[in-house]
Tab-separated table of C-alpha atoms and ligand atoms in Angstrom:
chain	number	residue	atom	x	y	z
A	460	UNK	CA	-0.079	-0.133	0.000
A	461	UNK	CA	1.634	3.932	-1.232
A	462	UNK	CA	-0.692	5.510	1.688
A	463	UNK	CA	-3.751	5.393	-1.170
A	464	UNK	CA	-6.751	3.076	-0.119
A	465	UNK	CA	-7.850	0.611	-2.558
A	466	UNK	CA	-11.981	1.952	-3.341
A	467	UNK	CA	-14.093	-0.637	-4.173
A	468	UNK	CA	-17.528	0.041	-6.159
A	469	UNK	CA	-20.524	-2.022	-6.358
A	470	UNK	CA	-22.563	-1.713	-8.641
A	471	UNK	CA	-26.263	-2.383	-9.502
A	472	UNK	CA	-26.888	-1.912	-13.120
A	473	UNK	CA	-30.454	-1.300	-14.508
A	474	UNK	CA	-31.260	-5.019	-15.723
A	475	UNK	CA	-30.940	-6.140	-11.886
A	476	UNK	CA	-33.064	-3.310	-10.951
A	477	UNK	CA	-36.803	-4.597	-11.958
A	478	UNK	CA	-38.939	-3.797	-9.549
A	479	UNK	CA	-41.243	-0.632	-9.600
A	480	UNK	CA	-38.047	1.527	-7.680
A	481	UNK	CA	-36.670	1.692	-11.370
A	482	UNK	CA	-39.254	3.936	-11.719
A	483	UNK	CA	-38.148	5.919	-8.753
A	484	UNK	CA	-35.124	6.125	-8.542
A	485	UNK	CA	-33.084	5.720	-12.820
A	486	UNK	CA	-29.477	6.135	-11.931
A	487	UNK	CA	-27.811	2.208	-11.172
A	488	UNK	CA	-27.541	1.626	-7.676
A	489	UNK	CA	-23.913	1.489	-6.061
A	490	UNK	CA	-23.251	1.673	-2.265
A	491	UNK	CA	-18.781	1.955	-2.100
A	492	UNK	CA	-16.882	-0.285	0.649
A	493	UNK	CA	-13.814	0.188	1.477
A	494	UNK	CA	-10.695	-1.681	1.871
A	495	UNK	CA	-7.247	-0.673	4.173
A	496	UNK	CA	-5.148	-3.014	2.119
A	497	UNK	CA	-5.999	-4.104	-1.680
A	498	UNK	CA	-8.362	-6.259	-1.621
A	499	UNK	CA	-8.443	-9.774	-4.048
A	500	UNK	CA	-10.223	-8.782	-6.481
A	501	UNK	CA	-11.466	-12.479	-7.919
A	502	UNK	CA	-12.703	-13.525	-4.514
A	503	UNK	CA	-14.762	-10.803	-4.032
A	504	UNK	CA	-16.415	-11.258	-7.389
A	505	UNK	CA	-16.835	-15.334	-6.157
A	506	UNK	CA	-18.456	-14.098	-3.057
A	507	UNK	CA	-20.888	-11.671	-4.340
A	508	UNK	CA	-21.620	-13.480	-6.814
A	509	UNK	CA	-23.014	-16.419	-4.285
A	510	UNK	CA	-24.950	-13.453	-2.764
A	511	UNK	CA	-26.063	-11.787	-5.393
A	512	UNK	CA	-25.898	-13.622	-8.696
A	513	UNK	CA	-23.108	-13.287	-11.342
A	514	UNK	CA	-24.397	-9.772	-13.344
A	515	UNK	CA	-23.570	-8.039	-10.387
A	516	UNK	CA	-20.409	-9.107	-10.028
A	517	UNK	CA	-19.626	-8.505	-12.999
A	518	UNK	CA	-20.445	-5.024	-12.464
A	519	UNK	CA	-18.211	-4.202	-9.864
A	520	UNK	CA	-15.611	-1.929	-10.467
A	521	UNK	CA	-12.620	-1.571	-8.415
A	522	UNK	CA	-10.485	2.278	-8.026
A	523	UNK	CA	-8.217	4.307	-5.449
A	524	UNK	CA	-9.046	6.686	-3.548
A	525	UNK	CA	-6.393	8.966	-2.087
A	526	UNK	CA	-5.352	8.982	1.275
A	527	UNK	CA	-7.625	11.203	3.527
A	528	UNK	CA	-8.256	11.627	7.039
A	529	UNK	CA	-11.604	10.263	7.285
A	530	UNK	CA	-12.407	10.806	11.041
A	531	UNK	CA	-11.343	14.208	9.908
A	532	UNK	CA	-13.792	14.544	6.733
A	533	UNK	CA	-16.494	12.992	8.568
A	534	UNK	CA	-16.776	15.847	11.151
A	535	UNK	CA	-16.039	18.193	9.234
A	536	UNK	CA	-19.616	17.402	7.178
A	537	UNK	CA	-21.203	17.090	10.459
A	538	UNK	CA	-21.939	21.073	10.187
A	539	UNK	CA	-23.632	22.615	13.747
A	540	UNK	CA	-27.248	22.039	13.359
A	541	UNK	CA	-29.661	25.197	15.283
A	542	UNK	CA	-32.822	24.487	16.348
A	543	UNK	CA	-34.639	27.474	17.834
A	544	UNK	CA	-32.254	28.606	20.792
A	545	UNK	CA	-30.783	25.538	20.554
A	546	UNK	CA	-27.989	25.064	18.862
A	547	UNK	CA	-25.962	21.412	18.302
A	548	UNK	CA	-21.811	21.145	17.713
A	549	UNK	CA	-19.143	18.832	17.819
A	550	UNK	CA	-16.112	19.864	19.257
A	551	UNK	CA	-14.426	21.134	15.756
A	552	UNK	CA	-17.174	23.463	15.772
A	553	UNK	CA	-17.057	25.022	19.214
A	554	UNK	CA	-15.320	28.074	18.181
A	555	UNK	CA	-18.474	28.294	16.166
A	556	UNK	CA	-21.260	29.012	17.985
A	557	UNK	CA	-22.965	31.948	18.460
A	558	UNK	CA	-22.752	33.620	21.432
A	559	UNK	CA	-26.958	34.046	21.903
A	560	UNK	CA	-27.913	30.205	21.247
A	561	UNK	CA	-27.545	27.383	23.602
A	562	UNK	CA	-24.392	25.591	22.336
A	563	UNK	CA	-25.391	21.613	22.891
A	564	UNK	CA	-22.022	19.798	22.191
A	565	UNK	CA	-22.250	16.244	20.971
A	566	UNK	CA	-19.439	14.109	19.374
A	567	UNK	CA	-20.552	11.705	17.227
A	568	UNK	CA	-20.179	8.819	18.543
A	569	UNK	CA	-21.908	5.819	18.931
A	570	UNK	CA	-25.132	6.727	20.720
A	571	UNK	CA	-28.024	8.383	18.048
A	572	UNK	CA	-28.696	12.061	18.300
A	573	UNK	CA	-26.246	14.362	17.185
A	574	UNK	CA	-29.038	16.862	15.722
A	575	UNK	CA	-28.162	15.794	12.285
A	576	UNK	CA	-31.886	13.594	11.963
A	577	UNK	CA	-34.731	15.284	11.203
A	578	UNK	CA	-35.917	13.814	14.349
A	579	UNK	CA	-33.573	15.406	16.823
A	580	UNK	CA	-34.436	18.133	14.778
A	581	UNK	CA	-37.722	17.790	14.948
A	582	UNK	CA	-38.006	17.936	19.284
A	583	UNK	CA	-35.696	20.780	19.663
A	584	UNK	CA	-37.614	22.921	17.543
A	585	UNK	CA	-40.666	21.476	19.452
A	586	UNK	CA	-38.945	22.022	23.333
A	587	UNK	CA	-37.683	25.514	21.937
A	588	UNK	CA	-41.608	26.288	21.620
A	589	UNK	CA	-42.660	25.156	24.503
A	590	UNK	CA	-40.640	26.770	26.167
A	591	UNK	CA	-41.724	30.002	25.110
A	592	UNK	CA	-44.208	29.805	26.928
A	593	UNK	CA	-43.956	27.634	29.789
A	594	UNK	CA	-40.947	26.377	32.441
A	595	UNK	CA	-42.404	22.449	32.657
A	596	UNK	CA	-40.991	21.521	36.528
A	597	UNK	CA	-40.098	17.550	36.400
A	598	UNK	CA	-39.125	16.377	32.979
A	599	UNK	CA	-38.601	13.296	31.288
A	600	UNK	CA	-36.426	12.334	27.840
A	601	UNK	CA	-37.175	8.950	27.266
A	602	UNK	CA	-35.051	7.263	25.002
A	603	UNK	CA	-31.714	9.642	25.065
A	604	UNK	CA	-29.101	8.140	23.375
A	605	UNK	CA	-26.349	10.626	23.932
A	606	UNK	CA	-28.298	13.178	26.122
A	607	UNK	CA	-28.951	15.585	23.393
A	608	UNK	CA	-32.803	16.718	24.256
A	609	UNK	CA	-32.061	16.133	27.877
A	610	UNK	CA	-28.511	17.862	27.666
A	611	UNK	CA	-31.193	20.994	25.902
A	612	UNK	CA	-33.982	20.876	28.361
A	613	UNK	CA	-31.782	20.588	31.478
A	614	UNK	CA	-29.975	23.730	30.060
A	615	UNK	CA	-32.635	26.354	29.271
A	616	UNK	CA	-34.575	25.110	32.298
A	617	UNK	CA	-31.761	24.889	34.644
A	618	UNK	CA	-33.577	22.416	36.221
A	619	UNK	CA	-33.545	18.295	36.921
A	620	UNK	CA	-34.510	16.136	34.446
A	621	UNK	CA	-34.200	11.935	33.937
A	622	UNK	CA	-32.952	10.445	30.962
A	623	UNK	CA	-33.272	7.083	30.439
A	624	UNK	CA	-32.573	4.382	27.197
A	625	UNK	CA	-33.179	0.989	27.134
A	626	UNK	CA	-29.352	0.304	26.329
A	627	UNK	CA	-26.925	0.780	28.651
A	628	UNK	CA	-24.145	2.495	26.625
A	629	UNK	CA	-26.355	5.109	24.938
A	630	UNK	CA	-26.828	5.623	28.710
A	631	UNK	CA	-22.729	5.883	29.232
A	632	UNK	CA	-23.023	8.310	26.862
A	633	UNK	CA	-25.247	10.841	27.610
A	634	UNK	CA	-24.232	9.911	31.460
A	635	UNK	CA	-20.959	12.019	30.081
A	636	UNK	CA	-22.330	14.370	27.213
A	637	UNK	CA	-24.371	15.707	31.385
A	638	UNK	CA	-21.036	16.428	32.357
A	639	UNK	CA	-19.852	17.973	29.621
A	640	UNK	CA	-22.412	20.153	28.736
A	641	UNK	CA	-24.496	21.174	31.621
A	642	UNK	CA	-23.440	22.153	35.561
A	643	UNK	CA	-24.337	20.139	38.354
A	644	UNK	CA	-25.954	17.267	38.521
A	645	UNK	CA	-28.799	18.023	36.129
A	646	UNK	CA	-29.315	15.552	33.959
A	647	UNK	CA	-29.836	11.123	35.655
A	648	UNK	CA	-29.539	8.538	33.000
A	649	UNK	CA	-30.578	6.274	33.751
A	650	UNK	CA	-31.447	2.372	31.615
A	651	UNK	CA	-34.514	1.162	31.061
A	652	UNK	CA	-37.196	-0.025	28.880
A	653	UNK	CA	-39.721	2.238	28.404
A	654	UNK	CA	-40.647	3.179	31.683
A	655	UNK	CA	-39.450	0.193	33.426
A	656	UNK	CA	-37.550	1.405	36.436
A	657	UNK	CA	-38.084	2.984	40.123
A	658	UNK	CA	-36.847	6.071	39.237
A	659	UNK	CA	-39.817	6.722	36.901
A	660	UNK	CA	-42.826	6.445	39.774
A	661	UNK	CA	-40.371	8.482	42.230
A	662	UNK	CA	-39.556	11.624	39.718
A	663	UNK	CA	-43.474	11.367	38.499
A	664	UNK	CA	-45.937	12.753	37.186
A	665	UNK	CA	-44.249	14.539	34.024
A	666	UNK	CA	-44.415	17.529	32.655
A	667	UNK	CA	-43.161	17.189	30.097
A	668	UNK	CA	-41.459	14.190	28.165
A	669	UNK	CA	-39.635	13.952	25.020
A	670	UNK	CA	-39.792	10.832	23.734
A	671	UNK	CA	-37.845	10.154	20.406
A	672	UNK	CA	-38.171	6.265	19.664
A	673	UNK	CA	-39.780	4.796	17.013
A	674	UNK	CA	-43.504	4.340	16.290
A	675	UNK	CA	-44.358	0.867	17.391
A	676	UNK	CA	-42.593	0.997	20.477
A	677	UNK	CA	-43.997	4.688	21.039
A	678	UNK	CA	-47.551	3.622	20.275
A	679	UNK	CA	-46.928	0.597	23.116
A	680	UNK	CA	-45.788	2.821	25.911
A	681	UNK	CA	-49.053	5.652	25.179
A	682	UNK	CA	-50.152	3.027	27.963
A	683	UNK	CA	-47.398	3.732	30.455
A	684	UNK	CA	-47.279	7.085	28.897
A	685	UNK	CA	-50.708	8.496	30.450
A	686	UNK	CA	-49.796	6.913	33.743
A	687	UNK	CA	-46.682	9.121	34.466
A	688	UNK	CA	-48.278	12.757	32.816
A	689	UNK	CA	-49.093	15.048	35.097
A	690	UNK	CA	-52.930	17.116	34.221
A	691	UNK	CA	-52.002	18.500	31.254
A	692	UNK	CA	-48.309	17.763	30.965
A	693	UNK	CA	-46.940	17.658	27.308
A	694	UNK	CA	-45.226	15.113	25.323
A	695	UNK	CA	-42.719	15.609	22.319
A	696	UNK	CA	-42.602	12.314	19.902
A	697	UNK	CA	-40.701	11.762	17.182
A	698	UNK	CA	-39.146	8.946	15.701
A	699	UNK	CA	-42.737	8.474	13.107
A	700	UNK	CA	-42.353	8.985	9.262
A	701	UNK	CA	-44.848	10.632	8.374
A	702	UNK	CA	-47.383	7.853	6.937
A	703	UNK	CA	-47.199	6.499	10.665
A	704	UNK	CA	-48.602	9.756	12.213
A	705	UNK	CA	-52.322	8.561	12.415
A	706	UNK	CA	-51.241	4.973	14.019
A	707	UNK	CA	-49.691	7.020	17.201
A	708	UNK	CA	-51.745	9.869	17.815
A	709	UNK	CA	-54.813	6.850	17.759
A	710	UNK	CA	-52.467	5.151	20.274
A	711	UNK	CA	-52.556	8.632	22.125
A	712	UNK	CA	-55.790	9.688	21.665
A	713	UNK	CA	-56.954	6.519	23.416
A	714	UNK	CA	-55.340	7.871	26.361
A	715	UNK	CA	-56.492	11.286	26.575
A	716	UNK	CA	-53.666	13.215	24.835
A	717	UNK	CA	-54.808	15.126	22.399
A	718	UNK	CA	-52.226	16.947	19.479
A	719	UNK	CA	-51.163	20.514	18.956
A	720	UNK	CA	-48.435	20.158	16.689
A	721	UNK	CA	-46.793	18.789	14.146
A	722	UNK	CA	-43.193	18.919	12.359
A	723	UNK	CA	-42.189	17.361	9.466
A	724	UNK	CA	-38.497	17.535	8.304
A	725	UNK	CA	-37.158	15.085	5.865
A	726	UNK	CA	-39.813	12.868	6.488
A	727	UNK	CA	-40.001	12.150	9.565
A	728	UNK	CA	-42.539	13.588	12.172
A	729	UNK	CA	-42.331	15.280	15.118
A	730	UNK	CA	-45.561	15.430	17.237
A	731	UNK	CA	-46.885	17.829	20.411
A	732	UNK	CA	-49.607	16.142	22.308
A	733	UNK	CA	-51.420	17.872	25.021
A	734	UNK	CA	-52.689	15.448	28.333
A	735	UNK	CA	-56.335	16.193	28.922
A	736	UNK	CA	-56.699	14.615	32.127
B	1408	SAH	N1	-33.046	10.857	22.146
B	1408	SAH	C1	-32.555	11.188	21.310
B	1408	SAH	C2	-31.447	9.933	20.542
B	1408	SAH	C3	-32.791	9.397	19.572
B	1408	SAH	S1	-32.668	7.749	19.011
B	1408	SAH	C4	-32.393	12.319	20.090
B	1408	SAH	O1	-33.036	12.631	20.029
B	1408	SAH	O2	-31.188	12.016	19.273
B	1408	SAH	C5	-34.077	6.438	19.981
B	1408	SAH	C6	-33.144	6.320	21.515
B	1408	SAH	O3	-34.482	5.205	21.777
B	1408	SAH	C7	-32.190	5.335	21.070
B	1408	SAH	O4	-30.722	5.376	22.370
B	1408	SAH	C8	-32.539	3.967	21.512
B	1408	SAH	O5	-31.658	2.988	22.204
B	1408	SAH	C9	-33.626	4.095	22.588
B	1408	SAH	N2	-34.935	3.335	22.563
B	1408	SAH	C10	-35.569	2.669	21.918
B	1408	SAH	N3	-36.228	1.661	22.190
B	1408	SAH	C11	-35.970	2.152	23.792
B	1408	SAH	C12	-37.135	1.912	24.559
B	1408	SAH	N4	-38.710	1.592	24.792
B	1408	SAH	N5	-36.981	2.518	25.957
B	1408	SAH	C13	-36.173	3.262	26.608
B	1408	SAH	N6	-34.791	3.095	25.038
B	1408	SAH	C14	-35.530	3.371	24.138
């Protein structure tokens, strides 16, 4: 290797794209794979041939790309994300944050939530909106990932936020991010699936719950969620593809929550609901 990475393209040319998607995607689908060392092209063609057929295997193109600091290049692509009063950024952009914004510094790592995804940004925009007119006392961020939403709420309110995640690694990342971003122990991150941890019972009733998960778990959580809410509590839900909104709203309406606002970003929907019981 002469300080270059071997670059390997897998092209799937139109004869293989026989589904109706052809009409939507007239261009060949070509996911690239990168190898640190020159790969054995024959073995790769053989393997791809077994998995995807000879036509695909024969259309693989191999190329070489210049050496590059890929981590640095990827971080540079992660530009700061503004969302209302908040801006989420990596450490490489610390100096670029406007002074009038509430900065949340999150390094791209193993947990979800750098702010770049439409669901995170939708939640931040709705959080910014509700905080303009109201100050919730008990806040929960369920499915916290990097802790981004809990940190945003704690920074904006200067008060305690409970954060939880089913994934212990995310809990650890959220704790570290909270330490980095919020002065004092305002964010408590705990491992839990849904509402199955004693801390939820101890800290309820919540005035504001943020839950950026996915449509199915959100539908299943409608019952336990409603039992942990204060009267007139607000709930911000995200992780829904826009066609899933009706089903999720129906599940929450059945538990006494009504939709107030709907933010759509990149095909993802974020909802603001109010508890009416
Ligand atoms: N709140 C962050 C991360 C959202 S990603 C943001 O808005 O960017 C969704 C997170 O929910 C993941 O970290 C995932 O591990 C967690 N999760 C998924 N299902 C869950 C469940 N049933 N209970 C708790 N956390 C869950």
